[in-house]
Coordinates of N, CA and C in Angstrom, one line a residue:
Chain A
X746 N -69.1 10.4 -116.2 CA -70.4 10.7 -115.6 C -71.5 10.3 -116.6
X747 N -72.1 9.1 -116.2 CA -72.7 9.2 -116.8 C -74.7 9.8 -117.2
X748 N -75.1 10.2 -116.0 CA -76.1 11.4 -116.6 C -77.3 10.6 -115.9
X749 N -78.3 10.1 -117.0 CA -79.7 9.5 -117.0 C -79.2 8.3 -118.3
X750 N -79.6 7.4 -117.9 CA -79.8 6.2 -118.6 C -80.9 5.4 -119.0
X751 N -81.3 5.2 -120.8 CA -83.0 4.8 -120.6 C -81.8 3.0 -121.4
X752 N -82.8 2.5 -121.2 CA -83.0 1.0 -121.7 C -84.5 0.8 -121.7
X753 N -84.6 0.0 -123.0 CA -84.0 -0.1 -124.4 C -84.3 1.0 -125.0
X754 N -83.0 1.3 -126.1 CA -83.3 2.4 -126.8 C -83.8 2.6 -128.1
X755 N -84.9 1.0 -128.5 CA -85.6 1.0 -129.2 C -85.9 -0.5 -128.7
X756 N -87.4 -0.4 -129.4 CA -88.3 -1.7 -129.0 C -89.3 -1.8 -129.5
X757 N -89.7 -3.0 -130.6 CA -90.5 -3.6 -131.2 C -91.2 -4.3 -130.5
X758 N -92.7 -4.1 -130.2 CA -93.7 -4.8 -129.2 C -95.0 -4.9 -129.7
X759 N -95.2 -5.9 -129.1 CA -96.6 -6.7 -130.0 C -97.7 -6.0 -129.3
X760 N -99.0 -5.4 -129.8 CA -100.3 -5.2 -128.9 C -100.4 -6.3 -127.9
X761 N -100.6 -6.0 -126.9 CA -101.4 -6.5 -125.4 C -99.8 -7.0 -124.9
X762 N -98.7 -6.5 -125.4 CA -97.9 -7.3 -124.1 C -97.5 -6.1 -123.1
X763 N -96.9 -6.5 -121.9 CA -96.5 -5.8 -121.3 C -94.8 -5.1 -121.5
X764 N -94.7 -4.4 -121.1 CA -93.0 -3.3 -121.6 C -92.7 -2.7 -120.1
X765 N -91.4 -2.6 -119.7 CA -91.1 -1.5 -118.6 C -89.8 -1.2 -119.3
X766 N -89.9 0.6 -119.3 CA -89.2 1.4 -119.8 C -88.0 1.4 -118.4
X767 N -86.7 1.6 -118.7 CA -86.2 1.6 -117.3 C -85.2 2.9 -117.9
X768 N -85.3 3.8 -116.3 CA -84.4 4.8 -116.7 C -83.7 5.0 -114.8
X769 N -82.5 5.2 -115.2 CA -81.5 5.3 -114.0 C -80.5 6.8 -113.8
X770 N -80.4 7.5 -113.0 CA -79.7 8.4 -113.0 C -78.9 8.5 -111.8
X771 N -77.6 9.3 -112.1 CA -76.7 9.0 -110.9 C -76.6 10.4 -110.7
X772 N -77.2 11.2 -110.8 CA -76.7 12.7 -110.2 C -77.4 13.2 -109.0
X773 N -78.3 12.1 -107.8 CA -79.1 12.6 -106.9 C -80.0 13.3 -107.1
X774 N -80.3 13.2 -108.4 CA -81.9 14.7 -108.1 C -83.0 14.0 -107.7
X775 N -83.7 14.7 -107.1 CA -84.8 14.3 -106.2 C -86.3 14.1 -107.4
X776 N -86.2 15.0 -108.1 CA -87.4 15.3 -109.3 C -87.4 14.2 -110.4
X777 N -88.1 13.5 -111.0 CA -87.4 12.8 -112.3 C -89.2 12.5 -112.8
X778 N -89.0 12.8 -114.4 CA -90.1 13.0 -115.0 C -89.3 11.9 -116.2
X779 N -91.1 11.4 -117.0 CA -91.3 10.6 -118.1 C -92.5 11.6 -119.0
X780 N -91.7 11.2 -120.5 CA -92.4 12.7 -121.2 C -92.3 11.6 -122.4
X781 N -93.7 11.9 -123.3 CA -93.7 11.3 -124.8 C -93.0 12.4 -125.4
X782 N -92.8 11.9 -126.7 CA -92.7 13.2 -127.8 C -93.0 12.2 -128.7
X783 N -94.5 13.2 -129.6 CA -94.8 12.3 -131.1 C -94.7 13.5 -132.0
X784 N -94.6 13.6 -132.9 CA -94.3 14.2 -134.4 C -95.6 15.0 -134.2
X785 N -95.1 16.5 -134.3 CA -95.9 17.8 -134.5 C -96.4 18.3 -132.7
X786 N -96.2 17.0 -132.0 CA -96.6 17.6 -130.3 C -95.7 18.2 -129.5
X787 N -95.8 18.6 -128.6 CA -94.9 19.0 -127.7 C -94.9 17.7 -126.8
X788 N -93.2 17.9 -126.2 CA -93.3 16.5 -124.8 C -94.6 17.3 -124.0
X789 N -95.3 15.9 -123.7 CA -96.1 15.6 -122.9 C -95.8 14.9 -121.9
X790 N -96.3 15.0 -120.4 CA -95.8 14.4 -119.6 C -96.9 13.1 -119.2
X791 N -96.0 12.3 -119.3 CA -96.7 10.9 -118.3 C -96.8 11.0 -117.0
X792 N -95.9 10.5 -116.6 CA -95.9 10.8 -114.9 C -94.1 11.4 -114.4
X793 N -94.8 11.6 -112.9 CA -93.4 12.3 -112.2 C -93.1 11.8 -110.8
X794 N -92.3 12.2 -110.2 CA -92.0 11.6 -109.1 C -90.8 13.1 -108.4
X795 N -91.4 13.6 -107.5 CA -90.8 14.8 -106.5 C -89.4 14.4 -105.6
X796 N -89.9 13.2 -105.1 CA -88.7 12.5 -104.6 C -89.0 11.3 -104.1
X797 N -88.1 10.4 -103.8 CA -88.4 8.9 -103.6 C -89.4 8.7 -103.2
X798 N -90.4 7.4 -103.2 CA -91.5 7.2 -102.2 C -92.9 7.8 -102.8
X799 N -92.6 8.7 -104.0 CA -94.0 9.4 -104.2 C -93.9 9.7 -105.7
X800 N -95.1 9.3 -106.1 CA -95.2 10.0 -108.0 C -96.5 10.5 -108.0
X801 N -96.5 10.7 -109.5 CA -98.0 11.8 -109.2 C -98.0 12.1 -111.1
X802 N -99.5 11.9 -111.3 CA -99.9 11.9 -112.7 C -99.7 13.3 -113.9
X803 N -98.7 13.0 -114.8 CA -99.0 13.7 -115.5 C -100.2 14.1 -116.7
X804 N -100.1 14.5 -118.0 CA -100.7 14.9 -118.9 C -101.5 14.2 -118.8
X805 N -100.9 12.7 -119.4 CA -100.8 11.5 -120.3 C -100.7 10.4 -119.4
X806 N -101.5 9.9 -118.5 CA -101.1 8.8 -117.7 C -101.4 8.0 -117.7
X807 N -102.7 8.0 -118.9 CA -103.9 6.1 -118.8 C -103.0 5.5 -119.5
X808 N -102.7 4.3 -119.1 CA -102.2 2.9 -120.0 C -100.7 3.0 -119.2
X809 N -99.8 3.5 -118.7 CA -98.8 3.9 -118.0 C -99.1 3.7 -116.2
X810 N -97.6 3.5 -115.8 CA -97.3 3.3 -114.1 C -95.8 3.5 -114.2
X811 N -95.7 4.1 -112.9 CA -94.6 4.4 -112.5 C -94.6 3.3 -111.1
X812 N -92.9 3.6 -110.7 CA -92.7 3.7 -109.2 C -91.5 4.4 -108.7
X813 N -91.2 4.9 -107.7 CA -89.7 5.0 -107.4 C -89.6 5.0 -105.8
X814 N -88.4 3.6 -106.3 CA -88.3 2.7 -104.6 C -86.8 3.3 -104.1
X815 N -86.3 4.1 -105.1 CA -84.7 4.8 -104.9 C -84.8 6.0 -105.2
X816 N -83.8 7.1 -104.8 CA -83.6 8.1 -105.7 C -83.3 7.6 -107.6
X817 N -82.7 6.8 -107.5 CA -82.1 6.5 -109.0 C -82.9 5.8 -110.1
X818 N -84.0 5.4 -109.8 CA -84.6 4.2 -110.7 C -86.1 4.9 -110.8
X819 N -86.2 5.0 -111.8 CA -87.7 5.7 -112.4 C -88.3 4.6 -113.4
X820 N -88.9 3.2 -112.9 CA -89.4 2.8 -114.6 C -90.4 3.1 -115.0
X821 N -90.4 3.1 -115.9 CA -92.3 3.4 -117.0 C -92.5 1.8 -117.2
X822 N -94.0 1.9 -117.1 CA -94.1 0.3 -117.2 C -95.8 0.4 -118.0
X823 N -95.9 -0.3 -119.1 CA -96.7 -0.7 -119.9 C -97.1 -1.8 -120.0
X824 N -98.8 -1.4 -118.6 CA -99.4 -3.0 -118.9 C -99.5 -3.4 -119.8
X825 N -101.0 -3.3 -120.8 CA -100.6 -3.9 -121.8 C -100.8 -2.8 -123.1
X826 N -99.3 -3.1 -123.9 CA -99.4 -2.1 -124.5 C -100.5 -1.6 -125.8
X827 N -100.1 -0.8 -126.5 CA -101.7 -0.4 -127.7 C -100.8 0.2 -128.7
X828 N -101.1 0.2 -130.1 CA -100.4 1.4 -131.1 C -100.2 2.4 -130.4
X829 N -101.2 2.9 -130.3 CA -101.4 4.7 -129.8 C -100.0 4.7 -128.9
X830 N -99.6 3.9 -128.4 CA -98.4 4.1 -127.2 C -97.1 4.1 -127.9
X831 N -97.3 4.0 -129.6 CA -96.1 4.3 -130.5 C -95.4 5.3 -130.3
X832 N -94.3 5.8 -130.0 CA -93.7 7.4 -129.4 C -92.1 7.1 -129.3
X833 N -91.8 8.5 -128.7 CA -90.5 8.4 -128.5 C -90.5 8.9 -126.8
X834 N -90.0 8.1 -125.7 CA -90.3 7.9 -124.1 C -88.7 9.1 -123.7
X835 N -89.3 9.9 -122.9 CA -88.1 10.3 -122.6 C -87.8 11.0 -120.8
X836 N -86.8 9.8 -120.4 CA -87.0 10.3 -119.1 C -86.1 11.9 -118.8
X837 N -86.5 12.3 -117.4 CA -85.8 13.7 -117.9 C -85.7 13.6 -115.6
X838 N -84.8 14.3 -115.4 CA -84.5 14.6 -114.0 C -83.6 16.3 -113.8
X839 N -83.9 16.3 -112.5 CA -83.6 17.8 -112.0 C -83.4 18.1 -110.5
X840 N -82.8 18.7 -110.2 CA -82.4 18.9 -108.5 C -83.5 19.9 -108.0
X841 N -84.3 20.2 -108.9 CA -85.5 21.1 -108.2 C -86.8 20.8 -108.5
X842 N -87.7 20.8 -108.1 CA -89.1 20.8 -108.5 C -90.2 21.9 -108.7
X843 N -89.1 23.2 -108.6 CA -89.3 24.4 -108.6 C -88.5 25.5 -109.8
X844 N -88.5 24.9 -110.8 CA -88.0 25.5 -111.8 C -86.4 25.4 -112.2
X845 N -86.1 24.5 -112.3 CA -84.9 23.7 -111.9 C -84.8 23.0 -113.5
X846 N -83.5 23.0 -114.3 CA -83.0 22.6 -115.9 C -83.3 21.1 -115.7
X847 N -83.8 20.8 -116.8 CA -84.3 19.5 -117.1 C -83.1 18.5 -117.9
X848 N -81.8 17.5 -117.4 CA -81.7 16.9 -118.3 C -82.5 15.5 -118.6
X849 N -82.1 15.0 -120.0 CA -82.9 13.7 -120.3 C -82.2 12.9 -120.6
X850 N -82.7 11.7 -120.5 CA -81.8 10.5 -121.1 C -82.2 10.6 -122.3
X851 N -81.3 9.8 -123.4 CA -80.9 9.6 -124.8 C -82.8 8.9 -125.5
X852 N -83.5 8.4 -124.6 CA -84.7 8.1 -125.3 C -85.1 6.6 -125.4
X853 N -86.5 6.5 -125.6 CA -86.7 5.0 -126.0 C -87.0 5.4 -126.9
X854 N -87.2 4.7 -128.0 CA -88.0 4.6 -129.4 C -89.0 3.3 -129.3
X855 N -90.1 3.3 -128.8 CA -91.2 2.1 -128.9 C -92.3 2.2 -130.1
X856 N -91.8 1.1 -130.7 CA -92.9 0.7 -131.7 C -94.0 -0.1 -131.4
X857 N -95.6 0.1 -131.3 CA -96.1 -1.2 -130.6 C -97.3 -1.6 -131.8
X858 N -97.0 -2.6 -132.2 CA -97.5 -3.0 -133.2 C -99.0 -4.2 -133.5
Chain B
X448 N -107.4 27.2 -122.0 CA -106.5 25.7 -121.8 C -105.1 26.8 -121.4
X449 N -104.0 25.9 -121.5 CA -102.6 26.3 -121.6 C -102.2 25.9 -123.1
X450 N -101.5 27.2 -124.1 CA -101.0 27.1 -125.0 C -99.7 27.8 -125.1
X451 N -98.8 27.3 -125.9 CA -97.4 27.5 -125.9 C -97.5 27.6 -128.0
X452 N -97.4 28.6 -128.6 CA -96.8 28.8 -129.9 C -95.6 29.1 -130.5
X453 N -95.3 28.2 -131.4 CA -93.7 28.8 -132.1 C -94.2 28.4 -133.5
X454 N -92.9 28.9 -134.5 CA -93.2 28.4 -135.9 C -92.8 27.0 -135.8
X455 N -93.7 26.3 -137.1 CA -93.0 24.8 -137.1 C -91.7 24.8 -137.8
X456 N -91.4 25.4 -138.7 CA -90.2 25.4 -139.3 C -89.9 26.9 -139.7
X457 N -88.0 26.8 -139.5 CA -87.5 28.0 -140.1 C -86.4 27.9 -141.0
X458 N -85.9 28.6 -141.6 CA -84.9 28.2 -142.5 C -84.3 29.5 -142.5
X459 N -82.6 29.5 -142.4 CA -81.6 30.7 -141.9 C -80.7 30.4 -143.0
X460 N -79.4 31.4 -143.3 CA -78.5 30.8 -143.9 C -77.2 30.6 -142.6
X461 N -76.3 30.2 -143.5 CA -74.7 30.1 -142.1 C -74.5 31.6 -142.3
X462 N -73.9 31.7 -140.6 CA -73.6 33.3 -140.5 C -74.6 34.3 -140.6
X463 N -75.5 34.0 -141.0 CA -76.6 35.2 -140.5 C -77.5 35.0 -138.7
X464 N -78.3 36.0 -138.5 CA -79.4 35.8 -137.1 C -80.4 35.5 -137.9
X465 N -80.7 34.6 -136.6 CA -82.6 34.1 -137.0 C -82.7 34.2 -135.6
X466 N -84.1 34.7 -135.4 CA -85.2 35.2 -134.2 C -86.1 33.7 -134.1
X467 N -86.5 33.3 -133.4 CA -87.6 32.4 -133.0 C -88.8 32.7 -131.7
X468 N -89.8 33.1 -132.2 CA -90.7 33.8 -131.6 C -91.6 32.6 -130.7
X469 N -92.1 32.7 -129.4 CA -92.6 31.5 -129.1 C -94.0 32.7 -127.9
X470 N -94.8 32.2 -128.4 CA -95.7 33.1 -127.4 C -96.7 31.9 -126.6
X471 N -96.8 32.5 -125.6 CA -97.9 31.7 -124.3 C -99.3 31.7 -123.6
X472 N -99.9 31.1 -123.2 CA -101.1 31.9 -122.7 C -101.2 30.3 -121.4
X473 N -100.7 30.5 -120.1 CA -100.7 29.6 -119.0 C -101.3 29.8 -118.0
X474 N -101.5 29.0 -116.9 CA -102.2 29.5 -115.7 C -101.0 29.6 -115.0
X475 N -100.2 30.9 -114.9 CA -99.6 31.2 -114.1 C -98.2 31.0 -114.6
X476 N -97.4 31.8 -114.1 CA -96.1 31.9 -114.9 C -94.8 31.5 -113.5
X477 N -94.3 30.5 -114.0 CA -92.9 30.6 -113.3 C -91.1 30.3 -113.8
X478 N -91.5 30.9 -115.2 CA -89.8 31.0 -115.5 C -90.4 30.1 -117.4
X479 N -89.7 30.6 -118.4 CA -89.2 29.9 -119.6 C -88.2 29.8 -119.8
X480 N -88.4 28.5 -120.3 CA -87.1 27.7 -120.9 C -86.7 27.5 -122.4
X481 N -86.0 27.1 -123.1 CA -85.2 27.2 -124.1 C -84.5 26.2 -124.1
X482 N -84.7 24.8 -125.2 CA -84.3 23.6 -125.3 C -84.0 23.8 -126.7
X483 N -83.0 22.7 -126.8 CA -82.5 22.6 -128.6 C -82.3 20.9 -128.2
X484 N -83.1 20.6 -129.3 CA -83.3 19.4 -129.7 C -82.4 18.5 -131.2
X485 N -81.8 17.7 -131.2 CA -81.1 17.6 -132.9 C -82.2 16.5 -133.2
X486 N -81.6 16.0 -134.2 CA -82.4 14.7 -134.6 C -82.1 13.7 -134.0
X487 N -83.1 13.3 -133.1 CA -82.7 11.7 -133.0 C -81.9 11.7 -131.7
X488 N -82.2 12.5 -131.2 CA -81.1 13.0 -129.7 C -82.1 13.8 -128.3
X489 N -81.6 13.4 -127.3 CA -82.4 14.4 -126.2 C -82.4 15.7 -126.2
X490 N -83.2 16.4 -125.5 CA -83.5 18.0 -125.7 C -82.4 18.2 -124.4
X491 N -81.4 19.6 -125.2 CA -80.6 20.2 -124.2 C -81.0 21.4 -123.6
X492 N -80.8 21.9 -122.3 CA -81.1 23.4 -121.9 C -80.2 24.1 -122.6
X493 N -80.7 25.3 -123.1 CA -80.3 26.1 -123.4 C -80.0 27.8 -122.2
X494 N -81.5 27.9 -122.2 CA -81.4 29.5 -121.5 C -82.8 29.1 -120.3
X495 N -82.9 30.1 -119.3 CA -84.1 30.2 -118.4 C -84.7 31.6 -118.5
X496 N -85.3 32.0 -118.1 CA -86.1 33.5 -118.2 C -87.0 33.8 -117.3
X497 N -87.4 34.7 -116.2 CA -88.0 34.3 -114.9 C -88.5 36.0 -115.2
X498 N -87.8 37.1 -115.3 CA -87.7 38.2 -115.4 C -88.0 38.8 -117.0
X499 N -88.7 39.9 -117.1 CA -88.4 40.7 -118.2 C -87.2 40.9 -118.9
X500 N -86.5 40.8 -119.8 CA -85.7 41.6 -120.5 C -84.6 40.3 -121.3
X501 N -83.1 40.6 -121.6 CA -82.6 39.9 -122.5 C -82.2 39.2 -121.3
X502 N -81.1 38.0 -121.7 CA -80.4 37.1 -121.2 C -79.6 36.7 -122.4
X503 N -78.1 37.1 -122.3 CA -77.3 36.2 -123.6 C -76.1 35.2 -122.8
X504 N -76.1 34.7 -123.6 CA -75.0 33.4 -123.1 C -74.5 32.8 -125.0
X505 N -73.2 33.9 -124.7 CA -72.6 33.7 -126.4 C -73.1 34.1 -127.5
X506 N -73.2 33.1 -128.2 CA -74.4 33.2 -129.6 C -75.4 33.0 -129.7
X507 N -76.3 32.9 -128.4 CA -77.5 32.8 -127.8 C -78.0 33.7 -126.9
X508 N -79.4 33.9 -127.1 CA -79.6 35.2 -126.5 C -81.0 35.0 -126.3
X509 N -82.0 35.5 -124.8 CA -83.5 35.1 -125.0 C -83.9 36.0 -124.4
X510 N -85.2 36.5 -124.7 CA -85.9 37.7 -124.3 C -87.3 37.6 -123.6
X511 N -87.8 37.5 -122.9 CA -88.7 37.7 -121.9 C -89.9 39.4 -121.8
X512 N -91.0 38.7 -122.4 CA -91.8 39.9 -122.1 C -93.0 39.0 -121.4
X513 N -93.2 39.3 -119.6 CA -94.1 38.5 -119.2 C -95.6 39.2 -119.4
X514 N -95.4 40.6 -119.4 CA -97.0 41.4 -120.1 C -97.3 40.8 -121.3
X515 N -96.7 40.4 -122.2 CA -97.0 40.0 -123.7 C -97.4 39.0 -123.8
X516 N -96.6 37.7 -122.5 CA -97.0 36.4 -123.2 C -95.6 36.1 -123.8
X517 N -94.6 36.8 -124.4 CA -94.0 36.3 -125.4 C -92.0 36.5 -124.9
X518 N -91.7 35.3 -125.6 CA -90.2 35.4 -125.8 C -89.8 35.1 -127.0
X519 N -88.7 35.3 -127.3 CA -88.0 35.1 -128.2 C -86.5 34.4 -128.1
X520 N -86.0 33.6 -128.7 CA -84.5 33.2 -128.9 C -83.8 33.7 -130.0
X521 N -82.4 34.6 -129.7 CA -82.0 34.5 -131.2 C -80.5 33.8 -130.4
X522 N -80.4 33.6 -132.3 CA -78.9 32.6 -132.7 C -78.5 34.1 -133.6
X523 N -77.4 34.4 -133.1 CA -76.1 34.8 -133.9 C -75.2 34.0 -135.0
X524 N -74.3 34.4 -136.0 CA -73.3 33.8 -136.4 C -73.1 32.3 -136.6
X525 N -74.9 32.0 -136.9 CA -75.2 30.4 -137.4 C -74.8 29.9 -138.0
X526 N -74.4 28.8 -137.3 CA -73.3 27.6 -137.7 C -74.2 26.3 -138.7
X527 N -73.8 25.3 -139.3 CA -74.4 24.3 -139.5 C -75.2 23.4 -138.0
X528 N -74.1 23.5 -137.3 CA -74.2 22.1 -136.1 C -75.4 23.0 -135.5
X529 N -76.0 24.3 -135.7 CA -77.5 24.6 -135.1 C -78.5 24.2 -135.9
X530 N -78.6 23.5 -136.8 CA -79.4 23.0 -137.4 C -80.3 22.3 -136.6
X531 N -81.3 21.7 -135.5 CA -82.0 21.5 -134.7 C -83.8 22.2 -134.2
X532 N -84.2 21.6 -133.4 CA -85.4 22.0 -133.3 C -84.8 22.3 -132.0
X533 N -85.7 23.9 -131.7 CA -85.4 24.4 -130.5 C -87.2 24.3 -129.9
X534 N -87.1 24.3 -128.6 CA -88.3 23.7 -127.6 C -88.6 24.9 -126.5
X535 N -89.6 25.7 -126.8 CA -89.8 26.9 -125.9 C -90.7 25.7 -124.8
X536 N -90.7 26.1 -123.8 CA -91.3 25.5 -122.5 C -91.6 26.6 -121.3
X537 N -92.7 26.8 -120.8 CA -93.8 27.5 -119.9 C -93.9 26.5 -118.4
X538 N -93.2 27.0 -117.4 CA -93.8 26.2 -116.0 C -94.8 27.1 -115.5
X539 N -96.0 26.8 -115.5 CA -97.1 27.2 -115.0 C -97.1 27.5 -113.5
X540 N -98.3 27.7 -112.8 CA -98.3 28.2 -111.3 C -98.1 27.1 -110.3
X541 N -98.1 25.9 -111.4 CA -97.7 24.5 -110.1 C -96.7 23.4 -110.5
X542 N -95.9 24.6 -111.3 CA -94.6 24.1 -111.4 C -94.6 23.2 -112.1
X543 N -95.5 23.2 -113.7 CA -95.5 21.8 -114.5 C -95.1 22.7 -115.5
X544 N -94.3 22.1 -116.3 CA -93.9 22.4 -117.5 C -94.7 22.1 -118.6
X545 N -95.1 23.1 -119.7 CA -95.6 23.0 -120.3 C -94.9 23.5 -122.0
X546 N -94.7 22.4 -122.5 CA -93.8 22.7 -123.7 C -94.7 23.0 -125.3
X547 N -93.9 23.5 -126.2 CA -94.5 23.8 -127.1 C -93.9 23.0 -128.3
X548 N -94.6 22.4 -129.6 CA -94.3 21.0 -130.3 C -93.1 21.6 -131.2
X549 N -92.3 22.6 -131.2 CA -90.6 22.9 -131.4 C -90.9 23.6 -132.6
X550 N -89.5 24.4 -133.0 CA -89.2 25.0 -133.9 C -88.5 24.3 -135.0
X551 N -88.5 23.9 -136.3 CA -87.1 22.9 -136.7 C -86.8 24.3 -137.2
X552 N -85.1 24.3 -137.2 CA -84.6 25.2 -137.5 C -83.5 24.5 -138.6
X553 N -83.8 25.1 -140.1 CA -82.4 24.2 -140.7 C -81.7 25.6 -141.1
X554 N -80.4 25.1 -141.3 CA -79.3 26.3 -141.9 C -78.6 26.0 -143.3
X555 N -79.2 26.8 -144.3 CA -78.3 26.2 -145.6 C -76.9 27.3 -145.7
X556 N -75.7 26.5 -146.7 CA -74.4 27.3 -146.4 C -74.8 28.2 -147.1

């Protein structure tokens, strides 16, 4: 079983290019969230998606897009990226949208340089 | 605003309890969470809390006071492999989680 799956799980990126974070999960949940975590913050959320067909802005949303055309496929996608977007990307899914355990995939590590 | 507090660092030995205090101030309360983080790895669930009072599951144990604002996690009979940042987390009245920037917790033998 394998869970939530992010690609790549680290990535060196030049200022102004574009990046799509890709995360996939096979356990049907309908909920699936993208969360930073930088050193001293708490995850913050980028964006989310309730269930297929629909997302909706988190915390942290300028410079970030989502979509989800399936239950399984959540990408983060970075027009063009900036340092500040240096972080560690972590997708996270759940069978509820209503207080429902969060797991996450293993992480991106993006450097943007 | 919404605020979530823990300490930034704790330091335990092996085999003793350590308490991790995490207090809140949200718009609206619907359940905390309890994440343990290692280095360099995803954040696991730990515990949920919806209700007043304890909740244990093993060597883990979380406490819920929704008048106060506050919970607590303890670890029992600390091992090395708990060495990790644990992640108190608040879902607010519209069901967004709101996390707090973790505990690191190291354990010397």
């Amino acid at each position: 079983i394998a869970g939530i799956t992010q690609a790549p799980t680290s990535q060196i990126l030049a200022a102004g290019r574009r990046m799509t974070l890709r995360c996939t999960q096979d356990m049907r949940h309908n909920a699936m969230y993208w969360y930073r975590q930088d050193l001293g913050l708490g995850l913050r959320l980028i964006h989310y998606s309730n269930t297929a067909g629909t997302t909706g802005k988190g915390e942290v949303p300028d410079g970030y897009s989502v979509s989800r055309a399936n239950t399984d496929d959540f990408p983060l996608t970075l027009a063009s990226a900036v340092p500040s977007q240096t972080s560690v990307y972590f997708c996270a899914s759940s069978d509820s949208t209503a207080g429902g355990e969060l797991f996450f995939g293993e992480g991106s590590r993006l450097t943007v340089l | 605003g919404q605020n979530i507090d823990q300490p930034t660092e704790m330091t335990a030995t092996e085999g003793a309890i350590v308490q991790i205090n995490c207090t809140y101030q949200t718009s609206g309360f619907n359940g905390l969470f309890w994440y343990q983080q290692h280095a360099g790895e995803a954040p696991t669930f730990l515990s949920y809390n919806v209700l007043d009072g304890l909740e244990e599951k093993g060597r883990f144990s979380s406490f819920l006071s929704r008048s106060k604002g506050y919970s607590y996690l303890l670890l029992k009979e600390l091992q090395m492999k708990d060495s990790a940042s644990y992640l108190c987390a608040v879902m607010d009245s519209n069901y967004q989680l709101i996390w707090g920037a973790g505990t690191k917790l190291i354990i010397k033998p």
